[in-house]
PDB file of C-alpha atoms in Angstrom:
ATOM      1  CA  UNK A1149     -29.880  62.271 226.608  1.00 74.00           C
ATOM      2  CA  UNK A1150     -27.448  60.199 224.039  1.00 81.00           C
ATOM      3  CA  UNK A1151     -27.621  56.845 223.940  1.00 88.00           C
ATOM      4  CA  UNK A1152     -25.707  54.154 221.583  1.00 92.00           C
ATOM      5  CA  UNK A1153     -27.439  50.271 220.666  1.00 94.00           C
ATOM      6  CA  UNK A1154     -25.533  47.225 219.729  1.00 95.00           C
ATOM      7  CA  UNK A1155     -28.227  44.687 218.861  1.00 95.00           C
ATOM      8  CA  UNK A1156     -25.548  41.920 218.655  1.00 95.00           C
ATOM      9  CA  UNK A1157     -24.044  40.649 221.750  1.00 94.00           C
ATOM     10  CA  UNK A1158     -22.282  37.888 219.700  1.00 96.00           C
ATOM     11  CA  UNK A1159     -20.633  38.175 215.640  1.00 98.00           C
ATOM     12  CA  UNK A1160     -18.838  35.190 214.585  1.00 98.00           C
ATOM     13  CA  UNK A1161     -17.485  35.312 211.142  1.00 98.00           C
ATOM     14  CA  UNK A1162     -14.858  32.726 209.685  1.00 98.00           C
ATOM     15  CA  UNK A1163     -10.970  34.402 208.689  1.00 97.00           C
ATOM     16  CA  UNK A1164     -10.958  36.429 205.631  1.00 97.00           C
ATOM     17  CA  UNK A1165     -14.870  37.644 205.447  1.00 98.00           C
ATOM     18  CA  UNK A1166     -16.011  40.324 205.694  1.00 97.00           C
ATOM     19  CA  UNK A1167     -16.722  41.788 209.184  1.00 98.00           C
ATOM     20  CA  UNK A1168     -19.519  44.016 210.473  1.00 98.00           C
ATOM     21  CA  UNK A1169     -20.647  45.157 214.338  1.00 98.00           C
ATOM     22  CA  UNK A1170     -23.730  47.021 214.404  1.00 98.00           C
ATOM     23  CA  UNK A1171     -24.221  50.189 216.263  1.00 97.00           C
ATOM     24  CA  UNK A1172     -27.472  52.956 216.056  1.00 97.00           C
ATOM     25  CA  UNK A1173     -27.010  56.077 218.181  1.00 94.00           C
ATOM     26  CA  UNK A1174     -29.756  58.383 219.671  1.00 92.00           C
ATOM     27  CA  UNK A1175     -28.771  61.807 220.352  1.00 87.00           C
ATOM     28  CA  UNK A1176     -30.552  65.193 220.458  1.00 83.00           C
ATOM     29  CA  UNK A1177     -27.508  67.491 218.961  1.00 79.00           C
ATOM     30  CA  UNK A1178     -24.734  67.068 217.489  1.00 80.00           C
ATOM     31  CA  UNK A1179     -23.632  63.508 217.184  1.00 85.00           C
ATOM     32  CA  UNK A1180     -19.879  62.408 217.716  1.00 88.00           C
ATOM     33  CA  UNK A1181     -19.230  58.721 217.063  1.00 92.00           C
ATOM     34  CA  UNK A1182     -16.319  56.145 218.407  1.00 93.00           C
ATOM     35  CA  UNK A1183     -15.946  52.692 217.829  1.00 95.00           C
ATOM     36  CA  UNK A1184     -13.334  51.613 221.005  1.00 94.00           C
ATOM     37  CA  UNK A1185     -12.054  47.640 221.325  1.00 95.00           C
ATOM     38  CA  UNK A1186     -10.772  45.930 224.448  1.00 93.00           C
ATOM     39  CA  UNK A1187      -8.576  43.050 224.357  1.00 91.00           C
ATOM     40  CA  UNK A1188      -8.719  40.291 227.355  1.00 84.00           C
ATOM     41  CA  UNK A1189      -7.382  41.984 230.215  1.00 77.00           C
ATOM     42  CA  UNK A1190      -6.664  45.045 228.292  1.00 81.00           C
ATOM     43  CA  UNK A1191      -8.153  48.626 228.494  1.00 84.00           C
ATOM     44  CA  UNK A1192     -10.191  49.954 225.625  1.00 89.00           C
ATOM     45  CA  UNK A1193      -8.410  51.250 222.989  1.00 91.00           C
ATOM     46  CA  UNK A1194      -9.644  54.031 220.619  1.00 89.00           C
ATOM     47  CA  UNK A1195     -10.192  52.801 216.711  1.00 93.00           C
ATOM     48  CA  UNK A1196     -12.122  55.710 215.469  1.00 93.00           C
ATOM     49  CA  UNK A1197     -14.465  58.695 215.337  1.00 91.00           C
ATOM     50  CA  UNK A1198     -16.783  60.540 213.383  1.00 91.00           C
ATOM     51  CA  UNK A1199     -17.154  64.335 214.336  1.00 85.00           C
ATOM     52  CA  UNK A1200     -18.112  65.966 211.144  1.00 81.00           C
ATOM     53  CA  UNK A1201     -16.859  65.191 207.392  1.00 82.00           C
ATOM     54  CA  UNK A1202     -17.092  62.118 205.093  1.00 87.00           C
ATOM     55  CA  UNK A1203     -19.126  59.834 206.331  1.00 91.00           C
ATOM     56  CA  UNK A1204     -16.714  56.843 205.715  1.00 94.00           C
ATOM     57  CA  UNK A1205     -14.309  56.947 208.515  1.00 94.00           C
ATOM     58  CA  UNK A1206     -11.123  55.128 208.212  1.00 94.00           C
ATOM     59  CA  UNK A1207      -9.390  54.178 211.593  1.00 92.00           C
ATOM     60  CA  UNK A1208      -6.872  51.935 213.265  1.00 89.00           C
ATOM     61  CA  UNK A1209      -5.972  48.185 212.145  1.00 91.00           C
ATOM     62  CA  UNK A1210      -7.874  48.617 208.854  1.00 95.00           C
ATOM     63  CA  UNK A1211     -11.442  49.409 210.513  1.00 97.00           C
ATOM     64  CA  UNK A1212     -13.695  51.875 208.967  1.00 97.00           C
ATOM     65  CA  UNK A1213     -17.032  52.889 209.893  1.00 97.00           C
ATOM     66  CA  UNK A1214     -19.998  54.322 207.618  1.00 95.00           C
ATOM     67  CA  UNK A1215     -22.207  57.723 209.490  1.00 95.00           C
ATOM     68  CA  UNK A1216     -25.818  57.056 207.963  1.00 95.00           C
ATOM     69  CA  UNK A1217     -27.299  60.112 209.430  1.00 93.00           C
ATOM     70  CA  UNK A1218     -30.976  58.953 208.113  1.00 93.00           C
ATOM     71  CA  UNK A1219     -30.258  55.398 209.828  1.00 95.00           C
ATOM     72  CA  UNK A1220     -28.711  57.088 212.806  1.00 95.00           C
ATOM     73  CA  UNK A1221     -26.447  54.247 212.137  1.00 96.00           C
ATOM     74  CA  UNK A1222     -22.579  53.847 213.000  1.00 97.00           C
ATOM     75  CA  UNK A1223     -21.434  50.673 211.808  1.00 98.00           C
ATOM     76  CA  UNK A1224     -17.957  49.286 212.076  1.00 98.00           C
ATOM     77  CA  UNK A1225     -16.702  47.137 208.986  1.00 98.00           C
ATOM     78  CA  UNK A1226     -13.105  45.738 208.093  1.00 97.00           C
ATOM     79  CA  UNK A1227     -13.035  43.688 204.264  1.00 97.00           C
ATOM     80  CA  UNK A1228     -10.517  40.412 206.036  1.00 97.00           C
ATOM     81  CA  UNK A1229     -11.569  39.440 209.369  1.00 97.00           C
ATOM     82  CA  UNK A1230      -8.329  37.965 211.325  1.00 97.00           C
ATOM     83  CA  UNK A1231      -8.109  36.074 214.141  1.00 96.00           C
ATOM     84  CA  UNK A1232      -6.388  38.666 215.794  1.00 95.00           C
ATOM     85  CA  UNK A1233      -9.329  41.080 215.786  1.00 96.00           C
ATOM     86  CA  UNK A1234     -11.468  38.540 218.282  1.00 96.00           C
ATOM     87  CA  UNK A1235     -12.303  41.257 220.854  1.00 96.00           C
ATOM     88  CA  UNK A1236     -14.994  43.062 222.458  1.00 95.00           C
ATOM     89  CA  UNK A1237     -16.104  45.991 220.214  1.00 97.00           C
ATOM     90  CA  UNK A1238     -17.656  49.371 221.790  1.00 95.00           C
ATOM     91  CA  UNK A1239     -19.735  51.899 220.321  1.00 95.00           C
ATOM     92  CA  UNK A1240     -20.027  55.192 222.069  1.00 92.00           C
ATOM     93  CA  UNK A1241     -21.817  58.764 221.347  1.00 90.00           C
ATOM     94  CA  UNK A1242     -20.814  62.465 222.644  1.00 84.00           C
ATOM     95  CA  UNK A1243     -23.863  64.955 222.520  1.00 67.00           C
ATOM     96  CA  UNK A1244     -23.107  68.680 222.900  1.00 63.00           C
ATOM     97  CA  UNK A1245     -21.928  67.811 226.478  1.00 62.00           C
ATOM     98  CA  UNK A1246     -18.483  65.965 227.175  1.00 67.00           C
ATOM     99  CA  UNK A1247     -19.841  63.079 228.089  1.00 73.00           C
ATOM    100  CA  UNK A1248     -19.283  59.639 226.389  1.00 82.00           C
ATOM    101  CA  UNK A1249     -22.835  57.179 226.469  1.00 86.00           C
ATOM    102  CA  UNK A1250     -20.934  53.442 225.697  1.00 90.00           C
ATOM    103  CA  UNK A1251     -23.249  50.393 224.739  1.00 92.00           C
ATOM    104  CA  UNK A1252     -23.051  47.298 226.148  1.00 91.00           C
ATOM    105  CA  UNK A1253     -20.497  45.785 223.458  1.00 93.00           C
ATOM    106  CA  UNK A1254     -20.336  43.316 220.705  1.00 96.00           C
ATOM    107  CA  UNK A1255     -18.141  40.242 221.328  1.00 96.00           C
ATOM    108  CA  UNK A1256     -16.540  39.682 217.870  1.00 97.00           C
ATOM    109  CA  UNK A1257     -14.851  36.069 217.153  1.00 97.00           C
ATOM    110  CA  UNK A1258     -13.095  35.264 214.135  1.00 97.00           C
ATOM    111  CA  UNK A1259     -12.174  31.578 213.614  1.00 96.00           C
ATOM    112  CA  UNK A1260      -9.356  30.402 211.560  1.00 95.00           C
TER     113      UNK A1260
ATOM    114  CA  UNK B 516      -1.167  51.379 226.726  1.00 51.00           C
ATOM    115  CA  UNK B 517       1.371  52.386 228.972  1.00 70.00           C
ATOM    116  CA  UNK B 518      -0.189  55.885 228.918  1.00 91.00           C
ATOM    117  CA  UNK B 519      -2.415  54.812 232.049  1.00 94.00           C
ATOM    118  CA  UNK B 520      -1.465  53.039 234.206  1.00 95.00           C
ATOM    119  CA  UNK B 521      -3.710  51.276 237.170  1.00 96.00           C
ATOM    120  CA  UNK B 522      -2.799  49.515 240.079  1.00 97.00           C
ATOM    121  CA  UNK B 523      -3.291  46.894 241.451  1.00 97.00           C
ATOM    122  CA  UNK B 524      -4.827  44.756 238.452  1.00 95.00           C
ATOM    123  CA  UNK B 525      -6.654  42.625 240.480  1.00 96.00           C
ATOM    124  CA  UNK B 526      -8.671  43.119 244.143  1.00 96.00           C
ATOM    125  CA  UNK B 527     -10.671  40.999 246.308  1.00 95.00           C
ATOM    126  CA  UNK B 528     -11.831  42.519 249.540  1.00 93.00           C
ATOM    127  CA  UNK B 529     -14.265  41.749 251.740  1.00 90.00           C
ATOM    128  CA  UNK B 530     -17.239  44.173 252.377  1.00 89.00           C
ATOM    129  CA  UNK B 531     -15.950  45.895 255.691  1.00 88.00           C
ATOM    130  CA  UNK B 532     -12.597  46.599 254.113  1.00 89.00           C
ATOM    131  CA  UNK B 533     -11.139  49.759 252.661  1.00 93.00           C
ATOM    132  CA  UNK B 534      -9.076  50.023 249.885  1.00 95.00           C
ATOM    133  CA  UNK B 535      -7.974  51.943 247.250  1.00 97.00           C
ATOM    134  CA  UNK B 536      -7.756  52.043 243.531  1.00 98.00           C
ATOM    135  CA  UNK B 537      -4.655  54.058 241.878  1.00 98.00           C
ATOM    136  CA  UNK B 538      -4.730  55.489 238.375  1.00 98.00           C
ATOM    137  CA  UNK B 539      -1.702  57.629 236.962  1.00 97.00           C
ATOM    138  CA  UNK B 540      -1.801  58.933 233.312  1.00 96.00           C
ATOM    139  CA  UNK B 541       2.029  59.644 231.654  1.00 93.00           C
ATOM    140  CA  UNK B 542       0.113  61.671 228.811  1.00 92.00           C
ATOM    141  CA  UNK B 543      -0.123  65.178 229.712  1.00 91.00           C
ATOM    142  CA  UNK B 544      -3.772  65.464 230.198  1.00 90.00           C
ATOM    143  CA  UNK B 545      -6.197  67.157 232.407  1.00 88.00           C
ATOM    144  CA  UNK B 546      -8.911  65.220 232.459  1.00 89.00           C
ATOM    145  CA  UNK B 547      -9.282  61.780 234.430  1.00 92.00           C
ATOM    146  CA  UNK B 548     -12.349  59.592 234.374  1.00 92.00           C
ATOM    147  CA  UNK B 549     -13.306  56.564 236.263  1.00 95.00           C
ATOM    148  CA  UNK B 550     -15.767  54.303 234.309  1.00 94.00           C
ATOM    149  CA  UNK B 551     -17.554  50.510 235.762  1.00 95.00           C
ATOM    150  CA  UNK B 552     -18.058  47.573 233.454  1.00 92.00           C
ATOM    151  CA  UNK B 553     -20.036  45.000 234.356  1.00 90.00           C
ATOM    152  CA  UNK B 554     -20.307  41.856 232.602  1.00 83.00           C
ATOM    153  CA  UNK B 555     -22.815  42.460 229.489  1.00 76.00           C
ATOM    154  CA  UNK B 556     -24.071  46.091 230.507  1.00 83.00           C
ATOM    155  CA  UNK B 557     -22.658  49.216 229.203  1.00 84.00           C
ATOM    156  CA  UNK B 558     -19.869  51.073 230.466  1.00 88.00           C
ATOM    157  CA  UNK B 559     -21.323  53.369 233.126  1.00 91.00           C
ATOM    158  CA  UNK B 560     -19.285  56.438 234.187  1.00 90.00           C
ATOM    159  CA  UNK B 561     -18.726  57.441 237.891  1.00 94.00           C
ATOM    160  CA  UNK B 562     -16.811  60.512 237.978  1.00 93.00           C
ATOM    161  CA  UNK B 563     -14.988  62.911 236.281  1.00 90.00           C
ATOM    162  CA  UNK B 564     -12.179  65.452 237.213  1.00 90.00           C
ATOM    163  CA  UNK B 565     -11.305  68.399 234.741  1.00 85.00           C
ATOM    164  CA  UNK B 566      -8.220  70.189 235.949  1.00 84.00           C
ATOM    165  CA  UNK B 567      -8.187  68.460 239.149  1.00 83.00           C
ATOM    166  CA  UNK B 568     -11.704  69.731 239.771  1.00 84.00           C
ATOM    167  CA  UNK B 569     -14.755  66.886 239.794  1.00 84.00           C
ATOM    168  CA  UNK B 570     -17.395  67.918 237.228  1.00 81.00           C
ATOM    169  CA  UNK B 571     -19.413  64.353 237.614  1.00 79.00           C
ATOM    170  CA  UNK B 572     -20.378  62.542 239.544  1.00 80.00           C
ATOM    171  CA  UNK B 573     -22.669  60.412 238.204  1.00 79.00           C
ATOM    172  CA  UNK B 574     -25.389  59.419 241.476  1.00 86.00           C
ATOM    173  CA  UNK B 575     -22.622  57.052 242.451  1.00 93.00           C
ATOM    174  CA  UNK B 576     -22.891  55.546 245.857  1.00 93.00           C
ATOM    175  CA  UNK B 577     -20.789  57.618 248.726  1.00 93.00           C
ATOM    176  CA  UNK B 578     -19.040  54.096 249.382  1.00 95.00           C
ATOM    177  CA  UNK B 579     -17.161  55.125 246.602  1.00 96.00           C
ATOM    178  CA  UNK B 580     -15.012  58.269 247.491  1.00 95.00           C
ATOM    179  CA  UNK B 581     -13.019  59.436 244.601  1.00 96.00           C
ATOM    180  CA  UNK B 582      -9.781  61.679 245.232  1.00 96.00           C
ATOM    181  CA  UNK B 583      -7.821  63.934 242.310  1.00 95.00           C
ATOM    182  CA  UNK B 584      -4.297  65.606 243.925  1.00 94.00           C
ATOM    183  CA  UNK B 585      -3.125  66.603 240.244  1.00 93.00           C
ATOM    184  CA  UNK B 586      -4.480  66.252 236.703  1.00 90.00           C
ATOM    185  CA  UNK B 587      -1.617  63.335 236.627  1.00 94.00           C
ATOM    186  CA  UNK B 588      -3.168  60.994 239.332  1.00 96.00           C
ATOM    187  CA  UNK B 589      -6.793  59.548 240.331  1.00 97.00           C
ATOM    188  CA  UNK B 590      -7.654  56.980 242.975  1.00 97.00           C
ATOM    189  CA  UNK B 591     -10.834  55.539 244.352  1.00 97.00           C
ATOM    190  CA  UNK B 592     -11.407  54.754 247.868  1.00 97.00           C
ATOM    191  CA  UNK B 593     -13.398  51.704 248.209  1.00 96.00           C
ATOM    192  CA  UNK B 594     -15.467  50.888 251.944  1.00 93.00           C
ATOM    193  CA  UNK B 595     -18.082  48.792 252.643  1.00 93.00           C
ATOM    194  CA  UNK B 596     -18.916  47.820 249.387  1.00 93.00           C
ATOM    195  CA  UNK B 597     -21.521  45.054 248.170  1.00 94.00           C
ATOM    196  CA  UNK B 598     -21.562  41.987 246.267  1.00 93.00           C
ATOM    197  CA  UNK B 599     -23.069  43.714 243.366  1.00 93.00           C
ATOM    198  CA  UNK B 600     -20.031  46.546 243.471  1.00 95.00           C
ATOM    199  CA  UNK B 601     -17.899  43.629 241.749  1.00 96.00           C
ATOM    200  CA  UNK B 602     -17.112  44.826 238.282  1.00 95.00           C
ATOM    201  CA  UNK B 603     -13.733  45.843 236.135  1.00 95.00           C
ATOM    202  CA  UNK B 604     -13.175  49.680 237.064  1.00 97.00           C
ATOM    203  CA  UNK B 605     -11.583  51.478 234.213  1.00 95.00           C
ATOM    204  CA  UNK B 606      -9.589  54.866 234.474  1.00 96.00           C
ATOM    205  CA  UNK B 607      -9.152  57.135 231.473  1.00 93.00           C
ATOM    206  CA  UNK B 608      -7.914  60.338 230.173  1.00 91.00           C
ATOM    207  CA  UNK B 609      -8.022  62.957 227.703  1.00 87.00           C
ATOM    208  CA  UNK B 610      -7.013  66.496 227.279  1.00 83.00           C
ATOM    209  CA  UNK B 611      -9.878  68.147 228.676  1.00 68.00           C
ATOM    210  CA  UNK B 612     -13.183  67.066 229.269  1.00 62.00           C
ATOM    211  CA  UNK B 613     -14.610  69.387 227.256  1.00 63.00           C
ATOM    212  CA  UNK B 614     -12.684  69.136 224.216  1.00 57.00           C
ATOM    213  CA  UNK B 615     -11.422  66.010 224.436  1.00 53.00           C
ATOM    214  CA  UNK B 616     -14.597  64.274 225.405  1.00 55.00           C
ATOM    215  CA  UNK B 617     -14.915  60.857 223.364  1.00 59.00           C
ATOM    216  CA  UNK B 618     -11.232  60.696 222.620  1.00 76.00           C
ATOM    217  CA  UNK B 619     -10.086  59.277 225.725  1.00 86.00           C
ATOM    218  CA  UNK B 620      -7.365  56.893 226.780  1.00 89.00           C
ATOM    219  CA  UNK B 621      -8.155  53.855 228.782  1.00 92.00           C
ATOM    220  CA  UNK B 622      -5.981  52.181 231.903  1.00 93.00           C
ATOM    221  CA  UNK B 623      -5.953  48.099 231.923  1.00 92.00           C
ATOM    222  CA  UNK B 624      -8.590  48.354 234.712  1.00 94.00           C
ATOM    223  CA  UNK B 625      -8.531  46.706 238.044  1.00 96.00           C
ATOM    224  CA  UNK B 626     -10.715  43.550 238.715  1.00 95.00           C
ATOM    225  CA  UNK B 627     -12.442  43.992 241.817  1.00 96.00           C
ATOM    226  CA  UNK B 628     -14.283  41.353 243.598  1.00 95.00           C
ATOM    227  CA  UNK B 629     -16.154  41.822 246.823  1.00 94.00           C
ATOM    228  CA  UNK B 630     -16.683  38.788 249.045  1.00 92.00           C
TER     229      UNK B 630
END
């Protein structure tokens, strides 16, 4: 069975730096990646996958995330943190099946 | 956002009640998915419907009765639930379950309480 881990529960980085959410993936196939945020009182929304390719992936609002197949790693980075991207942030993995295994989420805050 | 829509946004019932939950996806999908979020765990998946036919159902409790008329709709029927049963329930979508597994489109959610 697939399973994703976000060590954080907590990043707090100050406008402008750099921002990174940490996410390591177990899976016995095939591994597809997504990074999905939700917004207070808002759905998740999809930022990005990896299915196969380069293993920089670039996504929505200026995300990308590096695939480190040896780390089994999936991290999502963006170079200029804004306030704006204060969210919770989801990492989830798709074996061979259809179904999506989420971790339990990274609260990001990013203070002006 | 608007793609999935969920109503109502917010529920408190008390455990002999029944109600339901209402999803409705505007995207042309087949697949509909009905996910619980609890504070700090992982999202945990309940069910799934591919083509109007459930393919999971994932050892959820029978006091949650989930009901697919067309690939556009999805509700939950809700009876004597617990304390514990208190969460955000999500609905999604995506173009099949098969292929479109991981790339799915998330409702608002409705905030359920249970008193």
């Amino acid at each position: 069975a697939q399973s994703v881990a976000q060590p954080e529960d907590q990043v707090n980085v100050a406008e402008g730096n750099p921002l990174t959410v940490k996410c390591t993936y177990s899976v016995s196939g095939n591994p597809y990646l997504f990074w999905y945020v939700q917004y207070p009182n808002r759905g998740l929304q999809f930022l990005l996958k990896y299915i196969t390719g380069d293993n920089l992936v670039k996504g929505s609002y200026g995300f990308e995330a590096e695939f480190n197949k040896s780390q089994t790693s999936f991290h999502l980075k963006k170079p200029s943190a804004l306030v704006s991207d204060s969210a919770l942030y989801f990492c989830a993995v798709r074996d061979d099946d259809y179904k999506l295994s989420f971790g339990a989420g990274t609260t990001v805050t990013v203070r002006a | 956002e608007t793609g999935v829509t969920q109503t109502p946004r917010h529920l408190v019932m008390g455990m002999t009640n029944k109600k339901s939950l209402k999803c409705e996806q505007h995207l042309g999908h087949n697949a509909m998915y009905w996910y619980k979020q609890s504070a700090k765990k992982p999202l945990e998946l309940m069910f799934v419907y591919n083509f109007k036919e459930q393919t999971e159902n994932n050892s959820v409790p029978s006091r949650f009765s989930p009901e697919c008329p067309n690939s556009s709709h999805l509700f939950l029927h809700l009876h004597t639930l617990q304390p514990e049963d208190s969460a955000l329930y999500l609905c999604a979508s995506s173009q099949d379950s098969l292929a479109g597994g991981g790339w799915q489109y998330f409702g608002p959610g409705t905030r359920l309480t249970v008193t």
